[in-house]
Amino acid sequence: MHEISDFLDAGDAKSAAMALAELHPSDIADLLEQADEDRRELLIALLRPQFDAEILAYLSIDLRDEVVERLEPKALAAAVAELDTDDAIDVIQDLDEDAQQSILSNLPPEARALVEEGLTYPEYSAGRLMGRQFVSVPEFWTVGGLLDYLRAAATSDKSELPEQFYDIFVVDPMHRVIGSVPLSRVLRAKRGVKLADILHEDIHRIPVTMDQEEVARLFRNYGLVSAPVVDKGGRLLGVITVDDVVDVIEEEAEADMLAMGGVGEDDLYRAVLSTARSRFRWLAFNVVTALISATVINQFTTTIAHVVALAALMPIVASMGGNAGTQALTVAVRALATKELTTSNAARVIGKEVLVGLMNGMALAGIVGGITYFWFGHSIIGLVIAGAMIINLICAGLFGGLIPFLLDRMKIDPAVASGVFLTMITDVVGFLSFLGLATLFLL
Amino acid sequence: MHEISDFLDAGDAKSAAMALAELHPSDIADLLEQADEDRRELLIALLRPQFDAEILAYLSIDLRDEVVERLEPKALAAAVAELDTDDAIDVIQDLDEDAQQSILSNLPPEARALVEEGLTYPEYSAGRLMGRQFVSVPEFWTVGGLLDYLRAAATSDKSELPEQFYDIFVVDPMHRVIGSVPLSRVLRAKRGVKLADILHEDIHRIPVTMDQEEVARLFRNYGLVSAPVVDKGGRLLGVITVDDVVDVIEEEAEADMLAMGGVGEDDLYRAVLSTARSRFRWLAFNVVTALISATVINQFTTTIAHVVALAALMPIVASMGGNAGTQALTVAVRALATKELTTSNAARVIGKEVLVGLMNGMALAGIVGGITYFWFGHSIIGLVIAGAMIINLICAGLFGGLIPFLLDRMKIDPAVASGVFLTMITDVVGFLSFLGLATLFLL
């Protein structure tokens, strides 16, 4: 990959194009992502004559739009038509409306029908993930019959065998899934063995509308490599393979992490203006909560004017509450995502957070109270900050666990929204308890 | 799974045990994780007679220790001996020293040797992940010969065939990997075809010392299902399959997210005291940074005593800087984890963050400055907070991008350490710029 940069630096486009042709689509996607804008334009120009649409599947969404814009609609459609239906859907679904239509209208009718049908399934559902090519055979077949069928299909021109497959699906005459046979089982069996005798019946049939997160959990929990996707009647519609699921797992984990940090997807490749705009929404929310805290503090100006040291100390209480709350919140958000936090153990988990808050609150109260006492030589201020610290850390534990749980029950993504509410609470409680106690005991 | 709770509630241990025996190990692990302590004890007692060590592989680490303690060392060793070597290593490596030794000393000599050999590879390396059972055959074999071999091996008692496999590895007489043949390719080929003619030579050989994160990236980028692990001489040592990699991907993403939230692994199942203690370290760090901010504010007590409103407003500047910085930081940490942020584009990425900071800083300056002006009816305070906001958001963008990058270059995990440094900077710069400008223009 480095040599391509070298070739381009040297202006040797021909060698660069040859080296590009040798690369795996995911490596080309990496190259495009690493490049600055000029370099990217150059690379796309080199790729254009024989563009492999699989590159798009590996690109982050913003870059995908950019690359699609730079390609001819017809050439692009031709490239997309080469993809498996599930990959084609994956590439098309995230493009903007115009780009989608321009590709769809240039696709061959058959591929277009398959893609359009796939797009009718809800976003993030099994229907969008599944491949339409699979091997399904009737129950009464033998291993020998299966082998003959596969060998014949492989040499036939109109073969509908997928490039790679891991399980043979056994279906009844209504095309309902009876079971599956892993290939390694087929290979071990003698020709005369009936598939009915070696199939696994106890397999995971994935409803076509199942959410992709749920699909990923099934694959992970049961170590699946491929699984049949079925309609309501149990009929085989498609197959999800583990490579699709690996992407889902990465995406879901990434989405949660970015959401908790207050950013949307794919931020790295967006232009400055659009990044700033998308992040601004989160900041605007936070301005509101910061103003609420300011209002709280503003109620205590008499107290602060009386003992100015309070102004220096009050952010400590608020920020330690925020930190402790974020710890509880992170654990809760993650546990909700992995379905480890449920209604059945919520009270226990949140109760534990309150206790943890109490314990760390007491520990910090001792430390910060002591430092304050030595710093300002004023024992009451030390006691006030210690008391406020304990109050705020208990609240931090309580709400750090409770907020994500409640949001989740209200079908709001806890990763996105929990942070704002939590900070508001720990700031308000922090300032209120500290300045309130100070007003009581110092004035 | 619900019925088991019902049986236990009704005191019907026998039915509960029978229902448990029907469950997949991962479901039993879920059940143990959801249960409170009494229920867990009961469940373990029911599982003990025929304990499936695979349950341990699905349990979070803290619970694993708890369960291991409640089992007899001999029964446990017998259960572990039933596992594949890679699963046995996975289970054993995270146990504490005593538990490890007690299992190892009770394992059959052969299994023990394999596990101990596995434990000699560095933690988180390919050597720990790989399975030792695989199908490797010489290059000159035909498809027919392979099928005969597999069928014979399947019926032999001393079969070393893995339960599941996805690729046949073709090796030379020195046991070096020449290539691999996916099973779906074997099935399509006629008996007379030579393996040498259908093998993929251009495969990804994984060095046994490769870090598991790197392994996961290879699997993900190239859609692998299994890959050979080789020693320095290219000789086949083992095979990594995608189900192991799925766990790695989940773990790595989870570890980063938890680290950014200031928590260690597996927090949900730890006892209160041990959770509080593990989280305290992070909080103690933050006390130091909070005290540094307090010291900064404390330099400006004269200014604050003069205009007490400043005390109410100053946390706004600091917290907005923290929020904007966290956005930049989250993107950078994630991009470092996925190797999308590298030295070649670092200047560009960080430069963009500075620009985004400038733009959102100006937008917030307008909003917060305006609100302040109307609130306190004091135009200079409005201008001071606006100026401080711009300064702090530029710093937030700069350091939010720069800190993770520098830590990564210094081989420090950016997910763990970036947050503390960033908050320190945005707090200090926030208070310093706001109170500094106020001192200049208001006194």
Short mmCIF file of C-alpha atoms in Angstrom, two decimals, chain B:
data_model
loop_
_atom_site.label_atom_id
_atom_site.label_comp_id
_atom_site.label_asym_id
_atom_site.label_seq_id
_atom_site.Cartn_x
_atom_site.Cartn_y
_atom_site.Cartn_z
CA MET B 1 -35.45 -19.93 30.92
CA HIS B 2 -38.34 -18.35 32.77
CA GLU B 3 -39.68 -21.74 33.74
CA ILE B 4 -36.50 -22.48 35.65
CA SER B 5 -37.14 -19.49 37.88
CA ASP B 6 -40.70 -20.71 38.29
CA PHE B 7 -39.55 -24.20 39.26
CA LEU B 8 -37.08 -22.78 41.75
CA ASP B 9 -39.68 -20.44 43.19
CA ALA B 10 -41.92 -23.46 43.64
CA GLY B 11 -39.05 -25.39 45.26
CA ASP B 12 -39.13 -27.99 42.49
CA ALA B 13 -35.39 -28.58 42.17
CA LYS B 14 -35.75 -31.72 40.09
CA SER B 15 -37.72 -30.08 37.30
CA ALA B 16 -35.37 -27.11 37.41
CA ALA B 17 -32.36 -29.40 37.00
CA MET B 18 -33.99 -31.13 34.05
CA ALA B 19 -34.82 -27.81 32.38
CA LEU B 20 -31.25 -26.62 33.00
CA ALA B 21 -29.83 -29.68 31.28
CA GLU B 22 -31.68 -28.65 28.11
CA LEU B 23 -30.11 -25.20 27.95
CA HIS B 24 -27.17 -23.98 25.91
CA PRO B 25 -24.15 -23.08 28.10
CA SER B 26 -24.49 -19.42 27.11
CA ASP B 27 -28.08 -19.38 28.33
CA ILE B 28 -27.05 -20.93 31.62
CA ALA B 29 -24.38 -18.24 31.92
CA ASP B 30 -27.06 -15.59 31.33
CA LEU B 31 -29.20 -17.18 34.00
CA LEU B 32 -26.34 -17.09 36.50
CA GLU B 33 -25.64 -13.47 35.65
CA GLN B 34 -29.25 -12.42 36.13
CA ALA B 35 -29.66 -14.24 39.42
CA ASP B 36 -29.11 -12.73 42.84
CA GLU B 37 -26.64 -14.42 45.17
CA ASP B 38 -29.00 -16.95 46.78
CA ARG B 39 -30.47 -17.99 43.49
CA ARG B 40 -27.00 -18.29 42.01
CA GLU B 41 -25.90 -20.61 44.79
CA LEU B 42 -28.94 -22.77 44.16
CA LEU B 43 -28.29 -22.91 40.43
CA ILE B 44 -24.66 -23.87 40.90
CA ALA B 45 -25.69 -26.66 43.25
CA LEU B 46 -28.01 -27.99 40.55
CA LEU B 47 -25.35 -27.72 37.86
CA ARG B 48 -22.56 -29.26 39.93
CA PRO B 49 -23.17 -32.98 39.24
CA GLN B 50 -22.65 -32.58 35.49
CA PHE B 51 -20.97 -29.24 35.19
CA ASP B 52 -20.27 -28.08 31.62
CA ALA B 53 -17.11 -26.00 31.70
CA GLU B 54 -18.24 -24.14 28.59
CA ILE B 55 -20.55 -22.18 30.86
CA LEU B 56 -17.44 -20.60 32.34
CA ALA B 57 -16.35 -19.34 28.94
CA TYR B 58 -19.57 -17.32 28.68
CA LEU B 59 -19.49 -15.91 32.21
CA SER B 60 -18.09 -12.52 33.02
CA ILE B 61 -14.74 -12.78 34.77
CA ASP B 62 -15.83 -11.93 38.30
CA LEU B 63 -18.66 -14.41 38.26
CA ARG B 64 -16.34 -17.01 36.82
CA ASP B 65 -14.13 -16.77 39.87
CA GLU B 66 -17.17 -17.10 42.11
CA VAL B 67 -18.47 -20.18 40.33
CA VAL B 68 -15.05 -21.82 40.23
CA GLU B 69 -14.73 -21.40 43.97
CA ARG B 70 -18.00 -23.20 44.55
CA LEU B 71 -17.01 -26.26 42.50
CA GLU B 72 -14.81 -29.19 43.55
CA PRO B 73 -11.31 -28.84 41.99
CA LYS B 74 -11.46 -32.41 40.61
CA ALA B 75 -14.94 -32.07 39.11
CA LEU B 76 -13.92 -28.74 37.64
CA ALA B 77 -10.75 -30.16 36.11
CA ALA B 78 -12.78 -32.99 34.61
CA ALA B 79 -15.16 -30.46 33.09
CA VAL B 80 -12.31 -28.33 31.72
CA ALA B 81 -10.66 -31.41 30.24
CA GLU B 82 -13.75 -31.82 28.06
CA LEU B 83 -13.20 -28.44 26.43
CA ASP B 84 -11.19 -27.72 23.31
CA THR B 85 -7.75 -26.46 24.23
CA ASP B 86 -8.47 -22.87 23.19
CA ASP B 87 -11.65 -22.76 25.26
CA ALA B 88 -9.85 -24.34 28.21
CA ILE B 89 -7.14 -21.67 27.96
CA ASP B 90 -9.77 -18.98 27.67
CA VAL B 91 -11.43 -20.21 30.86
CA ILE B 92 -8.24 -20.76 32.83
CA GLN B 93 -6.21 -17.69 31.89
CA ASP B 94 -8.42 -15.21 33.74
CA LEU B 95 -8.74 -17.21 36.96
CA ASP B 96 -6.59 -16.30 39.89
CA GLU B 97 -3.30 -18.15 40.40
CA ASP B 98 -4.58 -20.66 42.99
CA ALA B 99 -7.61 -21.67 40.96
CA GLN B 100 -5.40 -22.04 37.86
CA GLN B 101 -2.97 -24.33 39.63
CA SER B 102 -5.69 -26.45 41.19
CA ILE B 103 -7.31 -27.05 37.79
CA LEU B 104 -4.04 -27.63 35.98
CA SER B 105 -2.81 -30.18 38.50
CA ASN B 106 -6.05 -32.14 38.14
CA LEU B 107 -6.07 -32.19 34.33
CA PRO B 108 -5.05 -35.33 32.42
CA PRO B 109 -1.33 -35.00 31.49
CA GLU B 110 -1.94 -34.55 27.76
CA ALA B 111 -4.56 -31.83 28.13
CA ARG B 112 -2.43 -30.17 30.77
CA ALA B 113 0.58 -30.04 28.47
CA LEU B 114 -1.49 -28.41 25.71
CA VAL B 115 -3.00 -25.84 28.05
CA GLU B 116 0.32 -25.02 29.66
CA GLU B 117 1.91 -24.64 26.26
CA GLY B 118 -0.92 -22.29 25.27
CA LEU B 119 -0.38 -20.22 28.39
CA THR B 120 3.24 -19.62 27.35
CA TYR B 121 2.03 -17.38 24.51
CA PRO B 122 1.60 -13.73 25.47
CA GLU B 123 -1.81 -12.69 26.77
CA TYR B 124 -4.12 -11.37 24.04
CA SER B 125 -2.00 -13.05 21.34
CA ALA B 126 -3.11 -15.30 18.51
CA GLY B 127 -1.48 -18.21 20.37
CA ARG B 128 -4.05 -17.91 23.14
CA LEU B 129 -6.95 -17.74 20.71
CA MET B 130 -6.09 -20.58 18.39
CA GLY B 131 -7.57 -24.05 18.44
CA ARG B 132 -5.16 -27.00 18.21
CA GLN B 133 -7.47 -29.23 16.22
CA PHE B 134 -7.57 -28.71 12.49
CA VAL B 135 -7.54 -30.59 9.23
CA SER B 136 -4.23 -30.36 7.38
CA VAL B 137 -3.38 -32.52 4.40
CA PRO B 138 -0.55 -32.77 1.86
CA GLU B 139 -0.69 -30.92 -1.42
CA PHE B 140 -0.76 -33.98 -3.68
CA TRP B 141 -4.05 -35.28 -2.26
CA THR B 142 -7.19 -35.31 -4.36
CA VAL B 143 -10.69 -34.34 -3.26
CA GLY B 144 -11.60 -38.02 -3.25
CA GLY B 145 -8.68 -38.91 -1.02
CA LEU B 146 -9.64 -36.12 1.36
CA LEU B 147 -13.25 -37.30 1.56
CA ASP B 148 -12.14 -40.88 2.26
CA TYR B 149 -9.76 -39.65 4.94
CA LEU B 150 -12.41 -37.52 6.64
CA ARG B 151 -14.99 -40.31 6.56
CA ALA B 152 -12.52 -42.80 8.00
CA ALA B 153 -11.36 -40.36 10.67
CA ALA B 154 -14.95 -39.64 11.66
CA THR B 155 -15.60 -43.29 12.50
CA SER B 156 -12.24 -43.92 14.16
CA ASP B 157 -12.11 -43.71 17.93
CA LYS B 158 -8.95 -41.69 18.09
CA SER B 159 -10.25 -39.05 15.70
CA GLU B 160 -8.54 -35.73 16.04
CA LEU B 161 -10.97 -33.96 13.77
CA PRO B 162 -12.38 -30.77 15.25
CA GLU B 163 -16.12 -30.75 15.86
CA GLN B 164 -16.54 -27.91 13.37
CA PHE B 165 -14.17 -26.70 10.68
CA TYR B 166 -14.45 -24.43 7.69
CA ASP B 167 -11.22 -24.75 5.75
CA ILE B 168 -8.86 -27.55 4.84
CA PHE B 169 -5.25 -26.47 5.24
CA VAL B 170 -2.78 -27.76 2.70
CA VAL B 171 0.76 -28.14 4.03
CA ASP B 172 4.13 -29.14 2.64
CA PRO B 173 6.27 -31.92 4.16
CA MET B 174 7.76 -29.41 6.64
CA HIS B 175 4.21 -28.64 7.77
CA ARG B 176 4.37 -25.17 6.31
CA VAL B 177 1.04 -23.77 5.10
CA ILE B 178 0.81 -23.69 1.33
CA GLY B 179 -2.80 -22.64 1.14
CA SER B 180 -6.32 -23.46 2.16
CA VAL B 181 -9.48 -24.82 0.58
CA PRO B 182 -12.85 -23.66 1.91
CA LEU B 183 -15.19 -26.59 2.49
CA SER B 184 -17.75 -25.20 0.06
CA ARG B 185 -15.05 -25.48 -2.58
CA VAL B 186 -14.26 -29.08 -1.66
CA LEU B 187 -17.91 -29.99 -1.96
CA ARG B 188 -18.20 -28.55 -5.44
CA ALA B 189 -15.15 -30.34 -6.80
CA LYS B 190 -15.13 -33.79 -8.40
CA ARG B 191 -13.30 -36.60 -6.62
CA GLY B 192 -10.39 -36.59 -9.08
CA VAL B 193 -9.53 -32.93 -8.63
CA LYS B 194 -6.20 -32.25 -6.90
CA LEU B 195 -6.30 -30.03 -3.86
CA ALA B 196 -3.30 -28.20 -5.30
CA ASP B 197 -5.56 -27.05 -8.14
CA ILE B 198 -8.32 -25.56 -6.01
CA LEU B 199 -6.43 -24.13 -3.06
CA HIS B 200 -6.18 -20.44 -2.27
CA GLU B 201 -2.53 -19.56 -1.89
CA ASP B 202 -3.14 -15.90 -1.16
CA ILE B 203 -4.39 -16.42 2.37
CA HIS B 204 -3.74 -14.62 5.62
CA ARG B 205 -1.25 -16.50 7.76
CA ILE B 206 -1.43 -15.27 11.33
CA PRO B 207 1.85 -15.14 13.28
CA VAL B 208 1.33 -16.82 16.65
CA THR B 209 2.40 -13.68 18.52
CA MET B 210 0.05 -11.31 16.68
CA ASP B 211 -2.13 -9.22 18.99
CA GLN B 212 -5.75 -10.29 19.09
CA GLU B 213 -6.91 -6.82 18.05
CA GLU B 214 -4.86 -7.16 14.90
CA VAL B 215 -6.29 -10.64 14.33
CA ALA B 216 -9.81 -9.25 14.68
CA ARG B 217 -9.04 -6.54 12.15
CA LEU B 218 -7.81 -9.11 9.63
CA PHE B 219 -10.95 -11.22 10.04
CA ARG B 220 -13.16 -8.21 9.72
CA ASN B 221 -11.42 -6.57 6.77
CA TYR B 222 -11.17 -9.73 4.73
CA GLY B 223 -14.37 -11.47 5.87
CA LEU B 224 -12.44 -14.52 7.13
CA VAL B 225 -14.11 -17.49 8.80
CA SER B 226 -10.99 -19.34 9.81
CA ALA B 227 -7.28 -18.64 9.40
CA PRO B 228 -4.10 -20.63 10.03
CA VAL B 229 -1.77 -19.61 12.85
CA VAL B 230 1.89 -20.15 12.02
CA ASP B 231 5.25 -19.98 13.76
CA LYS B 232 8.20 -17.96 12.47
CA GLY B 233 9.03 -20.68 9.97
CA GLY B 234 5.50 -20.61 8.54
CA ARG B 235 4.60 -23.99 10.09
CA LEU B 236 0.97 -24.56 11.01
CA LEU B 237 0.40 -24.41 14.79
CA GLY B 238 -3.32 -23.93 15.04
CA VAL B 239 -6.42 -22.32 13.64
CA ILE B 240 -8.40 -19.28 14.71
CA THR B 241 -12.09 -19.37 13.89
CA VAL B 242 -14.45 -16.46 13.60
CA ASP B 243 -16.42 -17.26 16.76
CA ASP B 244 -13.31 -16.54 18.85
CA VAL B 245 -12.84 -13.32 16.96
CA VAL B 246 -16.42 -12.18 17.55
CA ASP B 247 -15.71 -12.33 21.27
CA VAL B 248 -12.53 -10.34 20.82
CA ILE B 249 -14.32 -7.61 18.87
CA GLU B 250 -16.97 -7.31 21.56
CA GLU B 251 -14.40 -7.28 24.33
CA GLU B 252 -12.20 -4.68 22.70
CA ALA B 253 -15.07 -2.32 21.96
CA GLU B 254 -16.43 -2.81 25.46
CA ALA B 255 -13.02 -2.26 27.05
CA ASP B 256 -12.59 1.07 25.24
CA MET B 257 -16.05 2.28 26.16
CA LEU B 258 -15.70 1.32 29.81
CA ALA B 259 -12.22 2.79 30.00
CA MET B 260 -13.47 6.11 28.66
CA GLY B 261 -16.18 6.09 31.31
CA GLY B 262 -13.54 5.52 33.98
CA VAL B 263 -14.43 1.94 34.87
CA GLY B 264 -12.57 -1.34 34.64
CA GLU B 265 -13.87 -4.50 33.12
CA ASP B 266 -16.77 -6.53 34.37
CA ASP B 267 -18.08 -4.06 36.84
CA LEU B 268 -21.65 -5.31 36.90
CA TYR B 269 -20.97 -8.50 38.83
CA ARG B 270 -18.37 -7.31 41.26
CA ALA B 271 -19.20 -6.96 44.91
CA VAL B 272 -19.86 -3.44 46.16
CA LEU B 273 -16.58 -3.03 48.02
CA SER B 274 -14.42 -4.25 45.20
CA THR B 275 -16.33 -2.11 42.65
CA ALA B 276 -15.96 0.96 44.81
CA ARG B 277 -12.26 0.30 45.24
CA SER B 278 -11.60 -0.25 41.54
CA ARG B 279 -13.46 2.92 40.61
CA PHE B 280 -11.86 4.97 43.34
CA ARG B 281 -8.54 5.09 41.55
CA TRP B 282 -10.07 7.00 38.65
CA LEU B 283 -11.88 9.36 41.00
CA ALA B 284 -8.68 10.02 42.95
CA PHE B 285 -6.97 11.08 39.73
CA ASN B 286 -9.83 13.43 39.07
CA VAL B 287 -9.59 14.94 42.53
CA VAL B 288 -6.10 16.09 41.62
CA THR B 289 -7.28 17.78 38.43
CA ALA B 290 -10.26 19.31 40.25
CA LEU B 291 -7.90 20.71 42.88
CA ILE B 292 -5.73 22.22 40.16
CA SER B 293 -8.79 24.02 38.77
CA ALA B 294 -9.68 25.18 42.26
CA THR B 295 -6.19 26.63 42.63
CA VAL B 296 -6.64 28.53 39.38
CA ILE B 297 -9.97 29.98 40.54
CA ASN B 298 -8.46 30.81 43.90
CA GLN B 299 -6.06 33.24 42.18
CA PHE B 300 -9.02 35.35 41.18
CA THR B 301 -10.87 35.75 44.48
CA THR B 302 -10.49 39.52 44.33
CA THR B 303 -12.15 39.61 40.92
CA ILE B 304 -14.94 37.28 42.05
CA ALA B 305 -15.54 39.27 45.24
CA HIS B 306 -15.85 42.33 43.01
CA VAL B 307 -18.33 40.79 40.55
CA VAL B 308 -19.99 37.78 42.19
CA ALA B 309 -21.93 36.95 39.03
CA LEU B 310 -18.66 35.60 37.64
CA ALA B 311 -18.87 32.68 40.08
CA ALA B 312 -22.19 31.63 38.58
CA LEU B 313 -20.98 31.95 35.01
CA MET B 314 -17.50 30.44 35.15
CA PRO B 315 -18.63 26.77 35.25
CA ILE B 316 -20.43 27.31 31.93
CA VAL B 317 -17.17 28.05 30.15
CA ALA B 318 -15.38 25.10 31.72
CA SER B 319 -18.16 22.59 31.14
CA MET B 320 -18.80 23.57 27.52
CA GLY B 321 -15.09 23.17 26.87
CA GLY B 322 -15.24 19.75 28.49
CA ASN B 323 -18.20 18.70 26.36
CA ALA B 324 -16.70 19.89 23.08
CA GLY B 325 -13.36 18.35 23.99
CA THR B 326 -14.99 15.02 24.76
CA GLN B 327 -16.57 15.00 21.32
CA ALA B 328 -13.20 15.46 19.66
CA LEU B 329 -11.63 12.95 22.03
CA THR B 330 -14.22 10.26 21.40
CA VAL B 331 -13.77 10.49 17.65
CA ALA B 332 -9.99 10.36 18.02
CA VAL B 333 -9.99 7.40 20.44
CA ARG B 334 -12.31 5.42 18.19
CA ALA B 335 -10.31 6.30 15.08
CA LEU B 336 -7.11 5.19 16.80
CA ALA B 337 -8.72 1.88 17.78
CA THR B 338 -9.78 1.21 14.19
CA LYS B 339 -6.44 2.46 12.83
CA GLU B 340 -8.19 5.20 10.89
CA LEU B 341 -6.17 7.88 12.68
CA THR B 342 -2.49 7.47 11.86
CA THR B 343 0.56 9.68 11.66
CA SER B 344 -0.19 10.26 7.98
CA ASN B 345 -3.48 12.04 8.65
CA ALA B 346 -3.06 13.18 12.26
CA ALA B 347 -2.24 16.79 11.37
CA ARG B 348 -5.32 16.95 9.14
CA VAL B 349 -7.64 15.37 11.71
CA ILE B 350 -6.41 17.57 14.58
CA GLY B 351 -6.46 20.65 12.36
CA LYS B 352 -10.07 19.90 11.56
CA GLU B 353 -10.89 19.59 15.26
CA VAL B 354 -9.40 23.03 15.88
CA LEU B 355 -11.56 24.51 13.13
CA VAL B 356 -14.68 22.74 14.43
CA GLY B 357 -13.82 24.10 17.89
CA LEU B 358 -13.46 27.60 16.48
CA MET B 359 -16.80 27.44 14.69
CA ASN B 360 -18.79 25.99 17.57
CA GLY B 361 -16.92 28.28 19.93
CA MET B 362 -18.14 31.29 17.94
CA ALA B 363 -21.69 29.96 17.81
CA LEU B 364 -21.77 29.30 21.55
CA ALA B 365 -20.05 32.61 22.24
CA GLY B 366 -22.92 34.35 20.51
CA ILE B 367 -25.60 32.43 22.37
CA VAL B 368 -24.06 32.39 25.84
CA GLY B 369 -22.75 35.95 25.49
CA GLY B 370 -26.21 37.16 24.49
CA ILE B 371 -27.98 35.33 27.32
CA THR B 372 -25.46 36.66 29.82
CA TYR B 373 -25.95 40.20 28.56
CA PHE B 374 -29.74 39.98 28.96
CA TRP B 375 -29.48 38.16 32.27
CA PHE B 376 -27.09 40.50 34.02
CA GLY B 377 -27.61 43.54 31.82
CA HIS B 378 -23.85 43.94 31.57
CA SER B 379 -22.32 44.00 28.10
CA ILE B 380 -18.69 43.58 29.17
CA ILE B 381 -19.46 40.36 31.10
CA GLY B 382 -21.22 39.13 27.95
CA LEU B 383 -18.15 39.90 25.83
CA VAL B 384 -15.81 38.34 28.39
CA ILE B 385 -17.71 35.05 28.49
CA ALA B 386 -17.95 35.02 24.68
CA GLY B 387 -14.20 35.49 24.33
CA ALA B 388 -13.44 32.82 26.93
CA MET B 389 -15.80 30.41 25.20
CA ILE B 390 -14.01 30.77 21.87
CA ILE B 391 -10.59 30.32 23.47
CA ASN B 392 -11.69 27.26 25.43
CA LEU B 393 -13.42 25.52 22.52
CA ILE B 394 -10.39 25.94 20.30
CA CYS B 395 -8.27 24.37 23.04
CA ALA B 396 -10.86 21.65 23.47
CA GLY B 397 -10.64 20.73 19.78
CA LEU B 398 -6.86 20.90 19.73
CA PHE B 399 -6.27 18.82 22.85
CA GLY B 400 -9.25 16.53 22.30
CA GLY B 401 -7.55 15.38 19.11
CA LEU B 402 -3.95 15.70 20.22
CA ILE B 403 -3.99 13.98 23.63
CA PRO B 404 -5.26 10.57 22.46
CA PHE B 405 -2.86 10.66 19.53
CA LEU B 406 0.15 11.46 21.71
CA LEU B 407 -0.81 8.88 24.34
CA ASP B 408 -1.17 6.27 21.61
CA ARG B 409 2.28 7.08 20.29
CA MET B 410 3.62 6.75 23.83
CA LYS B 411 1.99 3.29 23.99
CA ILE B 412 -0.46 4.43 26.68
CA ASP B 413 -4.07 3.35 26.09
CA PRO B 414 -5.77 6.57 24.96
CA ALA B 415 -9.19 5.29 26.04
CA VAL B 416 -8.06 5.09 29.66
CA ALA B 417 -5.98 8.19 30.11
CA SER B 418 -7.16 10.87 27.68
CA GLY B 419 -10.19 12.03 29.65
CA VAL B 420 -8.35 13.15 32.78
CA PHE B 421 -5.84 15.23 30.87
CA LEU B 422 -8.46 16.75 28.65
CA THR B 423 -10.74 17.79 31.53
CA MET B 424 -7.81 19.29 33.32
CA ILE B 425 -6.94 21.42 30.30
CA THR B 426 -10.49 22.51 29.48
CA ASP B 427 -11.17 23.35 33.14
CA VAL B 428 -7.96 25.28 33.63
CA VAL B 429 -8.21 27.10 30.30
CA GLY B 430 -11.92 27.76 30.91
CA PHE B 431 -11.50 29.30 34.33
CA LEU B 432 -8.25 31.05 33.44
CA SER B 433 -9.52 32.65 30.24
CA PHE B 434 -12.86 33.70 31.73
CA LEU B 435 -11.57 35.03 35.03
CA GLY B 436 -8.44 36.43 33.37
CA LEU B 437 -10.41 38.39 30.78
CA ALA B 438 -12.81 39.50 33.52
CA THR B 439 -9.90 40.77 35.61
CA LEU B 440 -8.56 42.70 32.61
CA PHE B 441 -11.80 44.30 31.56
CA LEU B 442 -13.92 44.52 34.70
CA LEU B 443 -11.57 45.64 37.47
#
